[in-house]
Short mmCIF file of C-alpha atoms and ligand atoms in Angstrom, two decimals:
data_model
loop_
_atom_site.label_atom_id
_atom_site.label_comp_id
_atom_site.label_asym_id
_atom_site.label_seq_id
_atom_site.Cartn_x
_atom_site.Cartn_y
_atom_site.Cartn_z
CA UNK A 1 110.80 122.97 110.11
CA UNK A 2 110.73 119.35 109.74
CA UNK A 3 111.99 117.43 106.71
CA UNK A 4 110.53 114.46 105.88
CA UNK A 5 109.42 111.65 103.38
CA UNK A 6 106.21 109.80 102.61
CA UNK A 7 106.74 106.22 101.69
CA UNK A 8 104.42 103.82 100.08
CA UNK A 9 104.97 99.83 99.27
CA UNK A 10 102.32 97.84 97.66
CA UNK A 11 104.29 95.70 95.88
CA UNK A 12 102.71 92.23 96.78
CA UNK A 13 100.51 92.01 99.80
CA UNK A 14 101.48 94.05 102.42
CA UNK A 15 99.97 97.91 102.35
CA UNK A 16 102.53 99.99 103.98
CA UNK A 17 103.59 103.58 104.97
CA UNK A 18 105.81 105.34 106.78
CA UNK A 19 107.24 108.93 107.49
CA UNK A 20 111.06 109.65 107.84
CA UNK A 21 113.38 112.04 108.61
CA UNK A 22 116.65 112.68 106.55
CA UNK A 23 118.49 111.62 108.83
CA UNK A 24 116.83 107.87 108.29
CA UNK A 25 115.04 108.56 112.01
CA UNK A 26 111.55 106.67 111.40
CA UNK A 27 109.03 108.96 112.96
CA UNK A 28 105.86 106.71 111.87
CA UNK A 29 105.40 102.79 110.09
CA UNK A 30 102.35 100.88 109.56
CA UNK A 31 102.14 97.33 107.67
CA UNK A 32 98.66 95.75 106.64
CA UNK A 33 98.69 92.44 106.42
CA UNK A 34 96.42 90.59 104.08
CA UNK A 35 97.12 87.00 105.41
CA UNK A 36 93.59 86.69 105.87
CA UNK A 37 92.78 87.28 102.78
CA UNK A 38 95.06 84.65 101.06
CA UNK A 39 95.11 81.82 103.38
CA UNK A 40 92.45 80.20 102.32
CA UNK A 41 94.60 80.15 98.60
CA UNK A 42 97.78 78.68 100.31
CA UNK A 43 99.10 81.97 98.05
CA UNK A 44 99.02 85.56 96.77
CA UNK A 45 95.56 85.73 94.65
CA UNK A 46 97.18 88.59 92.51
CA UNK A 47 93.43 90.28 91.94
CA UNK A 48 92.51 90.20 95.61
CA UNK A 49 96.03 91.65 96.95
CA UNK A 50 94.84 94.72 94.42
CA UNK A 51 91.45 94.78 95.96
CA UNK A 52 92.64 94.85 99.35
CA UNK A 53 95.38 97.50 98.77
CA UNK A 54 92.64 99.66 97.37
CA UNK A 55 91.05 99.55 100.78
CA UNK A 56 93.98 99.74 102.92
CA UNK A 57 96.17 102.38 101.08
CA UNK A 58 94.02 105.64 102.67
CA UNK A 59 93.89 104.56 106.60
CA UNK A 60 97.23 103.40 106.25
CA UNK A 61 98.61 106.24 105.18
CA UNK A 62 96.28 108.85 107.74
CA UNK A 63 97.18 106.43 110.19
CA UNK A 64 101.16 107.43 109.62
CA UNK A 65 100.43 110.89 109.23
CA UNK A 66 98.26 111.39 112.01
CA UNK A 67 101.37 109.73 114.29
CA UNK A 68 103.68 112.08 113.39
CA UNK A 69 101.75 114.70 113.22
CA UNK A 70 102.69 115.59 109.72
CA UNK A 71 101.90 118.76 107.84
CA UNK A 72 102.03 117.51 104.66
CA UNK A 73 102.13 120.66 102.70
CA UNK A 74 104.38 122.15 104.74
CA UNK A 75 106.94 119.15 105.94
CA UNK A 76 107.04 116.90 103.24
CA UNK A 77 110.12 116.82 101.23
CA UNK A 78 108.93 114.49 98.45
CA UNK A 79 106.24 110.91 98.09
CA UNK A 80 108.20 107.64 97.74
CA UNK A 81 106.21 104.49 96.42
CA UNK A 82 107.67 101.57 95.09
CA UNK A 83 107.11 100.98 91.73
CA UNK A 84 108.91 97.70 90.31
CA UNK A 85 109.57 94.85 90.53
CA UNK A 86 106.26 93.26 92.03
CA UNK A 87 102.38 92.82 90.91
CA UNK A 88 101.16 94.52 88.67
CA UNK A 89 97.95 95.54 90.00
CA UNK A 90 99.23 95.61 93.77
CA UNK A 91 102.37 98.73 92.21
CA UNK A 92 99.29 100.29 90.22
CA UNK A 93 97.30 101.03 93.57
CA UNK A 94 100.22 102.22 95.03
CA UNK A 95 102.03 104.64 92.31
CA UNK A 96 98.07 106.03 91.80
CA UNK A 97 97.96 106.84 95.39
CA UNK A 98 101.12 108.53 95.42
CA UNK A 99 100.82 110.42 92.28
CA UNK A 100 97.39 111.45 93.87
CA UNK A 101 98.62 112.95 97.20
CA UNK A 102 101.82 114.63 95.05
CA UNK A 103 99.19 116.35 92.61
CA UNK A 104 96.85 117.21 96.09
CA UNK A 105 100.02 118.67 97.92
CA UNK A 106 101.89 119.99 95.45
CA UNK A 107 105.23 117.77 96.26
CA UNK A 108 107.57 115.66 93.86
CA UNK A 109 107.30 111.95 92.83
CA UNK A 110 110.10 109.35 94.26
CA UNK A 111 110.49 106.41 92.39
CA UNK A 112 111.44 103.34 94.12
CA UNK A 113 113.28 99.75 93.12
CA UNK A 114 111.75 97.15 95.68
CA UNK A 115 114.41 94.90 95.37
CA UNK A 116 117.47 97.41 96.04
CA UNK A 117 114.84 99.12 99.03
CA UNK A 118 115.71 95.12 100.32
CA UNK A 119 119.29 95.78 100.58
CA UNK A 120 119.08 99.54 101.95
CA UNK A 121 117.11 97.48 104.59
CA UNK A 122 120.86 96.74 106.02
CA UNK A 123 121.88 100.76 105.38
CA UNK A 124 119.55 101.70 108.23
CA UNK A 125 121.10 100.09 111.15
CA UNK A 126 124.60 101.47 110.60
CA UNK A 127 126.21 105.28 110.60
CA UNK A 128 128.62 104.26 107.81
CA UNK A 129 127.58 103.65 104.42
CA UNK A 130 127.37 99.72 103.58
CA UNK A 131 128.35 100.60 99.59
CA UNK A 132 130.22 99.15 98.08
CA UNK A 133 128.83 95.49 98.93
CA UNK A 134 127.67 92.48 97.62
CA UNK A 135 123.88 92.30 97.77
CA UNK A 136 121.82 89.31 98.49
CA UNK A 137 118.10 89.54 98.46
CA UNK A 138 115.79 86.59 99.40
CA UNK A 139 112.26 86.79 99.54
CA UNK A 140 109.05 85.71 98.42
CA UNK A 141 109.68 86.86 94.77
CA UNK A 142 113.29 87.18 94.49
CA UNK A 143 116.50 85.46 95.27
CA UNK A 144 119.13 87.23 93.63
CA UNK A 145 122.66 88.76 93.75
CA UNK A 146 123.71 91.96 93.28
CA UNK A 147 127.28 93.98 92.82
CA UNK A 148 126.27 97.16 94.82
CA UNK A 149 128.38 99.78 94.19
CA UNK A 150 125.97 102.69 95.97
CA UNK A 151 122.81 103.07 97.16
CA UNK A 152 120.95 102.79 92.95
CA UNK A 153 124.31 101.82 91.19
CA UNK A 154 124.02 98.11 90.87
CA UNK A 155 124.77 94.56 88.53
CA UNK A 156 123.00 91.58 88.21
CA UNK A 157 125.00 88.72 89.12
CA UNK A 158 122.88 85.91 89.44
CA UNK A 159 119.09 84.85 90.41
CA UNK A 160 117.14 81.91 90.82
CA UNK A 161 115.93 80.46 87.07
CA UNK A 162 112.30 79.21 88.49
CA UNK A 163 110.57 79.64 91.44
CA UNK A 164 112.29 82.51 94.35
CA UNK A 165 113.51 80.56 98.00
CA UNK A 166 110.47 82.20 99.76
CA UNK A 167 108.01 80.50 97.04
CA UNK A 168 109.76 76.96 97.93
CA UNK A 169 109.18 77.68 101.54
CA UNK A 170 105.81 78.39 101.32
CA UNK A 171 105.02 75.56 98.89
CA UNK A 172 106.95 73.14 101.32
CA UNK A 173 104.43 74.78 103.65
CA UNK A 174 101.36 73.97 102.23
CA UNK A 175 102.39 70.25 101.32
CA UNK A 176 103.51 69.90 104.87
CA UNK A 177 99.97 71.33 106.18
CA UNK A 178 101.55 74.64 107.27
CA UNK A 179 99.20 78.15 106.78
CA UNK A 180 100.36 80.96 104.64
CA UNK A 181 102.84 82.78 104.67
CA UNK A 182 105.09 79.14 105.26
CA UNK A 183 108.16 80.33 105.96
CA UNK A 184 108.12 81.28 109.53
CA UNK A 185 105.59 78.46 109.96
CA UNK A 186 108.10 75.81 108.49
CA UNK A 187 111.30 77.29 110.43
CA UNK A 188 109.36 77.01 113.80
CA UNK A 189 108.48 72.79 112.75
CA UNK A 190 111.66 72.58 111.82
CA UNK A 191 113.14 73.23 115.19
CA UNK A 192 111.43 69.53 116.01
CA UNK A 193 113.03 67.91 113.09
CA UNK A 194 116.39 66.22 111.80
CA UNK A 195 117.94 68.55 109.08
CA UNK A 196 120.04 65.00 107.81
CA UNK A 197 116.82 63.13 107.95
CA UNK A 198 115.27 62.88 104.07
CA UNK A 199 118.00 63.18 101.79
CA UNK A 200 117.13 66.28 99.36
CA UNK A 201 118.97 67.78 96.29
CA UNK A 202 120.88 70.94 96.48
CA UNK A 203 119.72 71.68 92.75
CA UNK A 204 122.57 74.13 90.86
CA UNK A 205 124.53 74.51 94.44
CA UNK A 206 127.55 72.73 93.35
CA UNK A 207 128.20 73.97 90.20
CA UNK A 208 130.04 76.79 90.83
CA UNK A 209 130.19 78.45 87.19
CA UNK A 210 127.24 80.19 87.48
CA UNK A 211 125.51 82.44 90.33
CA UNK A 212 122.05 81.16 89.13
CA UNK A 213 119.86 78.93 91.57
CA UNK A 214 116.86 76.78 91.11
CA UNK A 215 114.44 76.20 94.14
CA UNK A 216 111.71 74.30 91.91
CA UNK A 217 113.50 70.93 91.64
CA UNK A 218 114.19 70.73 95.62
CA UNK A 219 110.31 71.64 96.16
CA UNK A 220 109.26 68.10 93.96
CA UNK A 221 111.62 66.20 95.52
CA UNK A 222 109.82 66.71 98.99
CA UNK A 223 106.67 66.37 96.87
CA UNK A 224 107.90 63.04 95.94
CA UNK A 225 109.24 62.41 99.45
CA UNK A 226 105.33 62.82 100.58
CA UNK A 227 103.48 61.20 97.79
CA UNK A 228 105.66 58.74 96.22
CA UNK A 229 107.69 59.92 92.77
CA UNK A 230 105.10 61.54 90.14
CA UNK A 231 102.27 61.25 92.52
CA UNK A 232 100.23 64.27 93.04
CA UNK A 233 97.53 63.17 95.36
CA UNK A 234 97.83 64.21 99.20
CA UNK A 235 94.59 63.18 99.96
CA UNK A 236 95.47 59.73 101.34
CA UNK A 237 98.68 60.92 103.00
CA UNK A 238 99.27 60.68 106.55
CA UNK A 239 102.21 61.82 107.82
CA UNK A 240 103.25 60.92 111.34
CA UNK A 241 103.98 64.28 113.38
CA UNK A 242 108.09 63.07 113.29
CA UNK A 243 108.66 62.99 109.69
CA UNK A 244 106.40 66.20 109.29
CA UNK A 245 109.41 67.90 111.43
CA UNK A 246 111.83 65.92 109.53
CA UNK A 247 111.00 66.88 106.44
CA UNK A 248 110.39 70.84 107.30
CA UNK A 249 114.24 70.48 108.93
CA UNK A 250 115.47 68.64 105.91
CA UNK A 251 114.15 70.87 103.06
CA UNK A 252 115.33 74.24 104.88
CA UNK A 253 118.61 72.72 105.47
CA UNK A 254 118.39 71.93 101.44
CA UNK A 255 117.33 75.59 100.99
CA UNK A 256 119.86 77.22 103.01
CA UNK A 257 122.76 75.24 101.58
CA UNK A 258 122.17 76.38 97.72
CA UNK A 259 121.91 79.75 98.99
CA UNK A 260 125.15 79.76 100.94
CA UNK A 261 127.14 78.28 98.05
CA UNK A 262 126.45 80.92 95.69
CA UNK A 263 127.02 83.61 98.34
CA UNK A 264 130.41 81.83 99.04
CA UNK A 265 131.09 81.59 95.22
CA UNK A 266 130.18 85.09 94.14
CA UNK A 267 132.29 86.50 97.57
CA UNK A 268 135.18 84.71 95.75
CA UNK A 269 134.45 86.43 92.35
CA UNK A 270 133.73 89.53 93.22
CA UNK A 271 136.77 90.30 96.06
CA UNK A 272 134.11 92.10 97.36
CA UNK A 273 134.51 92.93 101.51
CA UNK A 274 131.15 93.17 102.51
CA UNK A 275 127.69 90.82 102.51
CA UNK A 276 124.45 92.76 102.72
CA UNK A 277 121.30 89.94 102.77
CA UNK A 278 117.90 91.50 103.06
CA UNK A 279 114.14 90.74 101.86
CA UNK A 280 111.54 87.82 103.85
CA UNK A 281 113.88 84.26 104.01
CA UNK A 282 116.79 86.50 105.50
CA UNK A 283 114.46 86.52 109.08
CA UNK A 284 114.93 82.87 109.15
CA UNK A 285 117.24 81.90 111.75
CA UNK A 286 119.22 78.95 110.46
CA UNK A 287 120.15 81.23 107.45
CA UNK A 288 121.32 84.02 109.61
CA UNK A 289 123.61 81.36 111.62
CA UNK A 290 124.81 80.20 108.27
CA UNK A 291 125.57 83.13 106.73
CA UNK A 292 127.83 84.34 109.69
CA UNK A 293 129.90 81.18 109.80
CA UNK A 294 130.30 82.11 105.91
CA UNK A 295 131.41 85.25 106.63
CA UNK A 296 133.70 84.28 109.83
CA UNK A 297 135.29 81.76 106.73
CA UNK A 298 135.27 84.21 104.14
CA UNK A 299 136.51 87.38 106.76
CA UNK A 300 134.23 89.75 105.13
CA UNK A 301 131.54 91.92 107.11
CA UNK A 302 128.09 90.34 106.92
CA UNK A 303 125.10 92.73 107.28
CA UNK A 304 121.39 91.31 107.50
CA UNK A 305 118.60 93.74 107.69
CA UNK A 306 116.72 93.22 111.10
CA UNK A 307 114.28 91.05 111.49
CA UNK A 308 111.26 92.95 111.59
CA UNK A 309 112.60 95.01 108.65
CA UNK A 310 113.26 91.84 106.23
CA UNK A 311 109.93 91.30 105.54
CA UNK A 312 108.33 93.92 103.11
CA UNK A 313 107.72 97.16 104.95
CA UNK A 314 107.51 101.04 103.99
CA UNK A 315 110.59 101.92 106.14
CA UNK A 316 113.24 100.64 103.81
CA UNK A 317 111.64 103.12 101.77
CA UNK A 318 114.25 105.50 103.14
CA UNK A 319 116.30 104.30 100.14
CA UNK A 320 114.29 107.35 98.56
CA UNK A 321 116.21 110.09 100.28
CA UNK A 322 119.02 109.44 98.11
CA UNK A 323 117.18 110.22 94.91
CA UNK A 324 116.08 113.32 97.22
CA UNK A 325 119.50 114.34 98.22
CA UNK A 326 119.91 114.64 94.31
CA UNK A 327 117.09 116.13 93.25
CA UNK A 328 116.22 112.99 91.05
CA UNK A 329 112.77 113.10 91.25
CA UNK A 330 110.11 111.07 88.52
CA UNK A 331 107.72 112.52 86.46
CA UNK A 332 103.72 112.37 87.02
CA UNK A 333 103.86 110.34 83.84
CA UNK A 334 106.10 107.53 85.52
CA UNK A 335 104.48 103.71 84.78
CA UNK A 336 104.89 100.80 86.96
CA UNK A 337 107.45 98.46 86.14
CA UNK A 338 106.04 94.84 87.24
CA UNK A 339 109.13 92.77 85.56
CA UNK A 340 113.11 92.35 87.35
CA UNK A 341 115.06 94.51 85.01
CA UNK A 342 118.46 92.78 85.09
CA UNK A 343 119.83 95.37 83.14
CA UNK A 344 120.13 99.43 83.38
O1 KG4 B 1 110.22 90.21 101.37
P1 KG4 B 1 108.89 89.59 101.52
O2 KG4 B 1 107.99 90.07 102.64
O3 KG4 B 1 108.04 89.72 100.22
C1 KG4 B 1 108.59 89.69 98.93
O4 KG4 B 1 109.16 90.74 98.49
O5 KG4 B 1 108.46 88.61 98.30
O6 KG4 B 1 109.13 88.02 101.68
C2 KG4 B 1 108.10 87.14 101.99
C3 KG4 B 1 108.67 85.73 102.00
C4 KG4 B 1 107.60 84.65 102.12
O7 KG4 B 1 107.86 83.67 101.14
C5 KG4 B 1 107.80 84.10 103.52
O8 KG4 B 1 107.42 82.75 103.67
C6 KG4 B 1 109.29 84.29 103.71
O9 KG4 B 1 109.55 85.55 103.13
N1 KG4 B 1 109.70 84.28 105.12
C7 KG4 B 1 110.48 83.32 105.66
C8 KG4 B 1 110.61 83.64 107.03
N2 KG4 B 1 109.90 84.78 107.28
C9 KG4 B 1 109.34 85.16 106.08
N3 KG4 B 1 111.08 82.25 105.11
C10 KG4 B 1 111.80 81.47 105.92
N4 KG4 B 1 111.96 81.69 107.23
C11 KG4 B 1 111.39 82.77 107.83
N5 KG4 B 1 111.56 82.96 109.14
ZN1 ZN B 2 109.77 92.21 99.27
#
């Protein structure tokens, strides 16, 4: 008899599921998209990603089942969803549709951290463990490090104090005419552009006191770089296609340099051996190439999450078998938890 887990993320706009064995083999994964649904916002409209995970969550979730020909009663070990950090009414849709099929099968709750799911992200390519590491998650909503000691035991190092890298990208996106989501939009114009072009700040990156960031200040300054300094009209704005590319080039260049300094400064603090760098922004390419001539400098192991796995998926879910293994399952009662807890 098969073993196997039922994982759910709904934590911004993506509806996803998948089914996996204990041995991290992923039998089944399916990821709605609701670009369509946002793009005409150049953003997340928090109420509509609810909406749409409301509509998605069931065929989704047959549509996993149904491909590995689950028996739920029967096979299922436990029901994973991911329950904090994210949106509020995007986790609600999700923890109510797993509490639902636990009650309707009679199996226990799995409680999820979307953040550390990131990180285990880089756990699922490799036969050894990747704990203890140092662990680096960059995405839409987040851009923070971690020490990771295992799997759930971790400390907040350092995060970004205003907007998260992935925000910046796809604001820097929609100024530069880009659709949503920016960032693989941006990294693709970029490829036509001079990264030394436009001279941009690396807000925070050379103070190396702190493992805080700021991505907000960098985002006005190619604001300003567009529409002259406290401008806020694009309407009259023509950019020629050159400086477009120039621009993208020089603000991910910007981006990816903050972002390397504090992973080079908290490698120093911490002594720790290993890099683990998972969530949307670590798919970008210039990042990846940047963070292995860090690690080449630094001799420490550098593990990114694959590609297709950086962005937010059900998969990474897997992180759930750990609870599992220890029988440390949540009660029905369990509430979302939309906030970063920095603390345990
Ligand atoms: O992890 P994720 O799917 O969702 C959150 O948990 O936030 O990350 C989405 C973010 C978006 O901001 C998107 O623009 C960014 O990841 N992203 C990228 C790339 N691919 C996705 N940013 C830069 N370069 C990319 N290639
Ligand atoms: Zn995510």
């Amino acid at each position: 008899m098969r073993r196997l887990l039922l994982t759910l993320e709904t934590t911004c706009d993506e509806t996803a599921a998948a089914i996996i064995t204990q041995d991290r083999q992923v039998l089944a994964s399916a990821v709605a998209s609701q670009q369509e649904v946002h793009d005409r916002f150049h953003g997340v409209v928090p109420e509509l990603a609810a909406r749409a995970h409301l509509e998605r969550i069931v065929p989704i979730v047959s549509q996993v089942l149904d491909e590995a020909q689950v028996k739920p009663r029967e096979e299922l070990a436990a029901i994973a969803v991911a329950t904090e950090p994210g949106l509020p009414g995007s986790l609600l849709v999700g923890l109510a549709a797993a509490k639902a099929l636990c009650v309707a099968w009679d199996k226990p709750l799995v409680n999820i951290n979307h953040v550390q799911a990131h990180i285990y992200a880089c756990q699922l390519t490799r036969e050894q463990t990747v704990f203890p590491c140092l662990g680096f998650v960059l995405s839409g909503g987040h851009s923070n490090l971690y020490r990771c000691q295992s799997a759930d035991d971790w400390q907040y190092l350092g995060g970004t104090i205003d907007d998260a890298i992935g925000e910046a990208f796809d604001k820097v996106a929609v100024m530069l005419g880009l659709p949503y989501p920016g960032g693989p939009a941006l990294s693709k114009l970029a490829e036509q552009g001079d990264p030394n072009a436009i001279e941009l700040p690396r807000p925070m990156a050379a103070d190396r006191t702190t493992l805080n960031m700021s991505f907000s200040g960098l985002k006005t300054a190619v604001r300003y770089q567009i529409v002259g300094t406290g401008k806020q009209d694009f309407s009259a704005v023509e950019l020629s296609p050159q400086r477009r590319a120039d621009l993208a080039a020089s603000f991910q260049k910007a981006a990816i340099d903050c972002v390397i300094a504090k992973a080079d400064v908290a490698l120093k603090q911490t002594k720790l051996q290993r890099l683990c760098v998972g969530g949307g922004v670590a798919a970008n390419q210039l990042l990846r190439t940047e963070l292995a001539k860090l690690a080449e400098r630094r001799k420490v192991e550098l593990i990114i999450a694959e590609p297709e796995l950086c962005t937010d998926n059900a998969v990474m879910g897997a992180i759930a078998w750990e609870k599992v293994s220890r029988n440390a399952f949540a009660s029905l009662e369990i509430d979302i938890q939309p906030g970063l807890q920095r603390q345990r």
